[in-house]
Coordinates of C-alpha atoms in Angstrom, one line a residue:
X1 CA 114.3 66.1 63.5
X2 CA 112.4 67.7 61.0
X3 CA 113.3 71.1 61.5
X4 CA 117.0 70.1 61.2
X5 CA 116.2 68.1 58.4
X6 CA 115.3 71.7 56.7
X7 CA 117.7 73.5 57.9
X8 CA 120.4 70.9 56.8
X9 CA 118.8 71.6 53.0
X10 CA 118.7 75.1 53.1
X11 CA 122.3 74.6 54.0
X12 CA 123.2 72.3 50.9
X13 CA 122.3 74.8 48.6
X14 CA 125.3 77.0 49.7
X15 CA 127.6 74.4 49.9
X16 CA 126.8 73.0 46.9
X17 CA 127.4 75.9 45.2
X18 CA 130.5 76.3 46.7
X19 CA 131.7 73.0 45.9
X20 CA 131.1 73.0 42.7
X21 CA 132.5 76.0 42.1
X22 CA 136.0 75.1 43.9
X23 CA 136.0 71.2 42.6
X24 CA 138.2 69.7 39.8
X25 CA 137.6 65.8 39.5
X26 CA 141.2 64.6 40.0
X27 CA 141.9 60.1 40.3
X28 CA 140.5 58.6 43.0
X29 CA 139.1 62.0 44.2
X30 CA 135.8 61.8 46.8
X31 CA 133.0 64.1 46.7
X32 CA 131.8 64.5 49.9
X33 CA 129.0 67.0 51.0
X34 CA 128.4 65.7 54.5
X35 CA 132.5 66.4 54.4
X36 CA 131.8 69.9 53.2
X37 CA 129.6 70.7 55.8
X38 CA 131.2 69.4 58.6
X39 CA 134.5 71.7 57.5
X40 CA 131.8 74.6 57.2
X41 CA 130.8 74.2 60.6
X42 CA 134.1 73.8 62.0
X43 CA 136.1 76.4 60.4
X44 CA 133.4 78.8 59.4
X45 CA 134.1 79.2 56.2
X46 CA 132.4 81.9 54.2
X47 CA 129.6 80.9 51.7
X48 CA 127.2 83.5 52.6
X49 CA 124.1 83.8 54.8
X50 CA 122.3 80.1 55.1
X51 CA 119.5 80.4 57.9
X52 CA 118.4 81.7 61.1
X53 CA 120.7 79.0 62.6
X54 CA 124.0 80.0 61.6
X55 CA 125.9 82.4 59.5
X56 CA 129.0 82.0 57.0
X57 CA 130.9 84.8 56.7
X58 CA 131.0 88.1 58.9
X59 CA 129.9 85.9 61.4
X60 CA 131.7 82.9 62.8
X61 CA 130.2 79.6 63.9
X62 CA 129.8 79.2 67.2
X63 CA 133.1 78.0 68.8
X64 CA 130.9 75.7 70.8
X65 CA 129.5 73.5 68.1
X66 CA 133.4 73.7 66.6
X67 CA 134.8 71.8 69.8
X68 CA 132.0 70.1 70.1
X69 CA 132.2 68.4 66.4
X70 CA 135.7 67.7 67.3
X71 CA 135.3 66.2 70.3
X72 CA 132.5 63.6 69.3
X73 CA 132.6 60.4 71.1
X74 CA 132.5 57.1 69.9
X75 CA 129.3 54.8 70.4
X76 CA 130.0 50.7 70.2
X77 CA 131.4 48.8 67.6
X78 CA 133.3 52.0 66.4
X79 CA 136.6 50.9 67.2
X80 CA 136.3 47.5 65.2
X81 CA 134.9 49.6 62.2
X82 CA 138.1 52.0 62.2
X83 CA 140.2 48.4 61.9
X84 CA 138.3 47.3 58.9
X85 CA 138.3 50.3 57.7
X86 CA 141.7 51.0 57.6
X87 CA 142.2 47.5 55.6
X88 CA 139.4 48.2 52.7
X89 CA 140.8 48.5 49.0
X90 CA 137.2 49.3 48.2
X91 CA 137.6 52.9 45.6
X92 CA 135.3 54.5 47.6
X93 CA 136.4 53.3 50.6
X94 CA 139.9 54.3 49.5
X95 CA 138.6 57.4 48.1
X96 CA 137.1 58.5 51.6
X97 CA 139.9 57.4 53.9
X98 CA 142.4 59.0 51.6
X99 CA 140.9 62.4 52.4
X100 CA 138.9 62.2 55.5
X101 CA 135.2 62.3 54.3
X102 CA 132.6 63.6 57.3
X103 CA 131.2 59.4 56.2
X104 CA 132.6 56.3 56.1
X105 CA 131.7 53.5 54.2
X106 CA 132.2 49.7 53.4
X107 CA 130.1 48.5 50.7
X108 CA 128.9 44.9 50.9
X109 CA 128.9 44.1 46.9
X110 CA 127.1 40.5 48.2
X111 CA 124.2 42.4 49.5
X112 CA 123.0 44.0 46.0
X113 CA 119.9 44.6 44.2
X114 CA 121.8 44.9 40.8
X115 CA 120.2 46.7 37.4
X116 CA 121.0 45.8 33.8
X117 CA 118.6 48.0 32.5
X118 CA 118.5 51.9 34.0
X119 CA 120.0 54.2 31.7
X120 CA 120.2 57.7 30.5
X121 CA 122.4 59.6 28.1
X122 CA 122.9 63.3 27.2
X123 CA 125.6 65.4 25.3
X124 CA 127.4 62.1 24.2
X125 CA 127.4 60.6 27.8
X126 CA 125.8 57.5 29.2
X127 CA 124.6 57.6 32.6
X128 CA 123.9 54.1 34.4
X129 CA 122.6 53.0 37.5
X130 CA 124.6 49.2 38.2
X131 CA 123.0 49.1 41.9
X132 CA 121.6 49.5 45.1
X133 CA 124.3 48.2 47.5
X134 CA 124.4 47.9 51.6
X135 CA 126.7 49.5 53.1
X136 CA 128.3 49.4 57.4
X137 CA 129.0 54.0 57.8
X138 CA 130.9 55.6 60.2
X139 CA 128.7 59.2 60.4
X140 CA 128.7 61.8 63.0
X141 CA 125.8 62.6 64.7
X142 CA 124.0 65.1 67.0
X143 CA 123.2 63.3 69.7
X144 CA 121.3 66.3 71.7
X145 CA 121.6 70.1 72.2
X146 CA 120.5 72.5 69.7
X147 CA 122.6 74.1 66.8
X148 CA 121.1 77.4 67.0
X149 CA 122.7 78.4 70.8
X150 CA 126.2 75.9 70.2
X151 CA 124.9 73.6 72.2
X152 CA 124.4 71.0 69.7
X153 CA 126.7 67.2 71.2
X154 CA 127.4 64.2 68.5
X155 CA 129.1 61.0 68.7
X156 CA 130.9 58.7 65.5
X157 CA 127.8 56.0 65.6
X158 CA 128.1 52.5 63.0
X159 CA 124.7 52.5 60.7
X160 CA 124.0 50.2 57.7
X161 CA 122.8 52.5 54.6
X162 CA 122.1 51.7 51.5
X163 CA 124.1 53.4 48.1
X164 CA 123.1 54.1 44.7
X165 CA 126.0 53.0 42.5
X166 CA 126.1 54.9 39.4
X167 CA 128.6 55.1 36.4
X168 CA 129.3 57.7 34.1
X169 CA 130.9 57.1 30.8
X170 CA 131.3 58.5 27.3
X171 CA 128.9 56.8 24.8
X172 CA 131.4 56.6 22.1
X173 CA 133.6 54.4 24.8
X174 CA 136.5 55.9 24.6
X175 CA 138.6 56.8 27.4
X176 CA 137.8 60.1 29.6
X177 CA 139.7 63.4 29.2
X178 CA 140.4 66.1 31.5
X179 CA 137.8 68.2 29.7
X180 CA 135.2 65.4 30.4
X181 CA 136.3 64.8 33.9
X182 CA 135.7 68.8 34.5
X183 CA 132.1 68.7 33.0
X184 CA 131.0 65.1 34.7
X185 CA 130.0 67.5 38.1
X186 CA 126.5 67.3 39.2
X187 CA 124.1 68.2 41.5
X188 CA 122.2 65.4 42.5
X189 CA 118.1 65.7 42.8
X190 CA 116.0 62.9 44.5
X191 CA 112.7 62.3 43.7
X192 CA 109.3 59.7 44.3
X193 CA 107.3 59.0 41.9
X194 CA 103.7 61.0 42.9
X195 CA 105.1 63.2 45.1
X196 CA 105.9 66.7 44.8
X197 CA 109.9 66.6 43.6
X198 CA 110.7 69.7 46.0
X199 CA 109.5 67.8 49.0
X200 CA 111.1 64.8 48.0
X201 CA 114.6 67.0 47.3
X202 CA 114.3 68.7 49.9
X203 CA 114.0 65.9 52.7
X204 CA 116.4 63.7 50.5
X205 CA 119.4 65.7 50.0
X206 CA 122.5 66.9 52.3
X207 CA 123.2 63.3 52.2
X208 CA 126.6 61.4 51.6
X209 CA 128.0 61.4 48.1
X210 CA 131.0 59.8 47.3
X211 CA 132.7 59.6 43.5
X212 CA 136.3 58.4 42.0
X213 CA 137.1 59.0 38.7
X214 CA 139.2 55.9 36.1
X215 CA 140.1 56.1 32.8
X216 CA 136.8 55.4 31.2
X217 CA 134.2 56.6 34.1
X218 CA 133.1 58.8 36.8
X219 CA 131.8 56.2 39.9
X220 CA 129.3 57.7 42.0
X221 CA 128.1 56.3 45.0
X222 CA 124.4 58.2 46.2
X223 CA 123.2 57.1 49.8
X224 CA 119.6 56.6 49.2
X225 CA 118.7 54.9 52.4
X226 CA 115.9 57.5 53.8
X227 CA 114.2 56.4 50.5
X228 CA 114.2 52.9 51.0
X229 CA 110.8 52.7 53.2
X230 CA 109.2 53.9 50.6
X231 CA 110.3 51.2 48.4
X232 CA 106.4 50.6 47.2
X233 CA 106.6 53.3 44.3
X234 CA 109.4 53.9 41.8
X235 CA 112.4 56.2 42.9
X236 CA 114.1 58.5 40.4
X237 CA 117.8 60.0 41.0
X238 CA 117.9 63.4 38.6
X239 CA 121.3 64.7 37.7
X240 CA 121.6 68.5 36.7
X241 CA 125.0 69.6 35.4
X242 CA 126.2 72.9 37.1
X243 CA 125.5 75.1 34.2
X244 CA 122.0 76.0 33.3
X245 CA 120.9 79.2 31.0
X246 CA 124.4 80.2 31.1
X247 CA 124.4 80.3 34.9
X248 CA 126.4 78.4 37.2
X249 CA 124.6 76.5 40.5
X250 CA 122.0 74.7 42.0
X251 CA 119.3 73.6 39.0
X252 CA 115.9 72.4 41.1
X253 CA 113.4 69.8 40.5
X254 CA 110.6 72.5 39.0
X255 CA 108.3 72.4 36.2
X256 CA 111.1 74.2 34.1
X257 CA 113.3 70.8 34.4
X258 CA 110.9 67.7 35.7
X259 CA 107.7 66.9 34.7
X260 CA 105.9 64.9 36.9
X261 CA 101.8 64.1 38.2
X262 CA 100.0 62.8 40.6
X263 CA 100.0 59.3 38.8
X264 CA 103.8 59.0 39.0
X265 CA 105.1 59.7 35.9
X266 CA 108.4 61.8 35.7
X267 CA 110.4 62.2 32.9
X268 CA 113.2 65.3 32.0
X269 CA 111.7 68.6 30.5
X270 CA 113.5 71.7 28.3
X271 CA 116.3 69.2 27.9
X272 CA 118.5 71.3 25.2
X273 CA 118.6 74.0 28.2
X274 CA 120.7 72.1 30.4
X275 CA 123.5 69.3 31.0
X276 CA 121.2 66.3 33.1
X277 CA 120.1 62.7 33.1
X278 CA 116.9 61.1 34.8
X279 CA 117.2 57.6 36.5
X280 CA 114.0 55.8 37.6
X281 CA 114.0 52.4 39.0
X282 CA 112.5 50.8 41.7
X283 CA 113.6 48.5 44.9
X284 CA 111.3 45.2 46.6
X285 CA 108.9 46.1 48.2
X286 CA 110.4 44.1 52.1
X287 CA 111.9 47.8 51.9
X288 CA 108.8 49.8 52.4
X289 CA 107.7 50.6 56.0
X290 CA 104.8 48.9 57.5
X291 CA 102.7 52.2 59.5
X292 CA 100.7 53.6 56.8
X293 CA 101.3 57.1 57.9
X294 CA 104.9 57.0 57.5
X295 CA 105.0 59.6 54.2
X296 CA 103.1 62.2 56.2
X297 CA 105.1 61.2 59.4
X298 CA 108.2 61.3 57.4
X299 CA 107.9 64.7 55.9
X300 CA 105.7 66.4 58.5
X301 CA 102.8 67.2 56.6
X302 CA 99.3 66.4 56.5
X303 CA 97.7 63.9 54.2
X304 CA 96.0 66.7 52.0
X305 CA 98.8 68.9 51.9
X306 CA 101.4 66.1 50.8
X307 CA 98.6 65.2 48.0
X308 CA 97.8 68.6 47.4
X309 CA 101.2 69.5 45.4
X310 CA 100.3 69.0 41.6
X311 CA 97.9 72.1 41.3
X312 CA 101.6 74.0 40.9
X313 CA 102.1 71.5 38.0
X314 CA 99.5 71.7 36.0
X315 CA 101.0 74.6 34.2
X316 CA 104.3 73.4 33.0
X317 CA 106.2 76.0 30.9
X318 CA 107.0 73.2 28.4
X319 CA 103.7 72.8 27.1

């Protein structure tokens, strides 16, 4: 629903200010925000107002949507997932299981569309996306109700997504020390090329993100798979280390950090201002949905408004 689909963003900006504020990358350590927010919701944990739907701190979460979470059902196939599960020496796999991520995942390293050539590198670091790998997840979902009266039902379901698999590592290639474990933090931006990055950020975060740390890289692992029907332009994954002008949080897709137009090109702006790496690549195009309306279906906006964005770029404070 789209107006969850907002709210769940509005959300992720709290959270992920809280998480990065209480996070220290430790060995085979996951980084989950659909875990985060799940443990907001249950325990009511205070981060601050979010939206009209519900409030951290002064006022508790509903108790409703509490029990509820906790008392999710289990749809088909569930049972034989928790099995395999259990038996996956996967890292991130390991990594989730080890500390009870709000998603599960297998990855099927046979199904991959691998890249030898998407790279970045900043401060002395080399960012690197090896691929785009399927996935079977275990995710809780609402199933009915409504979040705003505690009414809101979910259920453990089994879904196929698809990851971004992306390694971090010094440039020099020498091993990783505590100090660069405690800087590799990011937020994670999502972005299409010719469409307005906030949009595309907006609709595409809150999703799962998983990451293990070894001696000589940070593995993150970025679901992706709400971008994949629109596999017939180029994607870009954006990440912003938590610092920016001396100020710790959320750094957003704007014409201080991305430059992008109406053509598709995107590329990092005001780079000696912050800690961040740009990733663009592209998927086949058997991704990409068939209805022609799915972008303005997909985001819930018209045709002239979703193609309307770049008069707020033309601008850019870098110029």
């Amino acid at each position: 629903m789209k107006s969850d689909r907002e709210m769940i963003a509005s959300v992720m900006h709290e959270v992920d200010e809280y998480e990065k504020r209480n996070r220290m990358f430790k060995k085979r350590t996951v980084l989950s925000l659909v875990a985060v927010i799940c443990i907001l919701v249950c325990l009511g944990t205070a981060v601050g107002a979010v939206t009209g739907y519900f409030t951290f701190g002064g006022i508790k979460t509903p108790t409703d949507i509490k029990e509820n979470i906790l008392n999710a059902g289990s749809a088909e196939g569930v049972e034989e997932f928790d099995k395999e599960y259990e038996k996956s020496t996967d890292p991130f796999s390991v990594v989730a299981r080890e500390t009870g991520a709000g998603a599960h995942i297998m990855l099927d390293y046979d199904d991959s569309i691998v890249y030898t050539d998407v790279a970045d590198e900043d401060e002395g670091y080399r960012f690197e996306l090896k691929s785009i790998t399927k996935a079977t997840q275990k995710k809780n979902v609402m199933t009915g109700g409504s979040l705003s009266d505690g009414s809101a039902t979910y259920e453990w379901q089994i879904s196929d997504g698809y990851y971004a698999l992306i390694d971090i590592t010094r440039c020099d290639g020498e091993k990783l020390t505590e100090e660069d474990e405690g800087k590799l933090q990011f937020y994670w931006n999502y972005l299409l090329a010719g469409y307005d990055p906030w949009t595309t950020n907006l609709h595409f975060r809150g999703h799962t993100v998983h990451a293990y740390s070894d001696d000589y890289a940070v593995h993150y692992a970025l679901e992706i798979t709400e971008m994949m029907p629109f596999a017939e332009t180029d994607f870009a994954l954006v990440a912003f280390g938590i610092e920016f002008d001396g100020e710790r949080g959320p750094i957003d897709p704007d014409i201080n950090t991305v430059y992008a137009d109406e053509e598709g090109k995107m590329e990092l702006v005001n780079r000696d201002e912050y800690f961040g790496a740009l990733l663009r690549f592209s998927v086949p195009e058997k991704f990409a949905s068939n209805d022609e309306h799915y972008a303005e279906e997909y985001f819930d906006m018209s045709y002239e408004r979703l193609h309307g964005w770049f008069e707020g770029y033309l601008s850019p404070t870098w110029e």
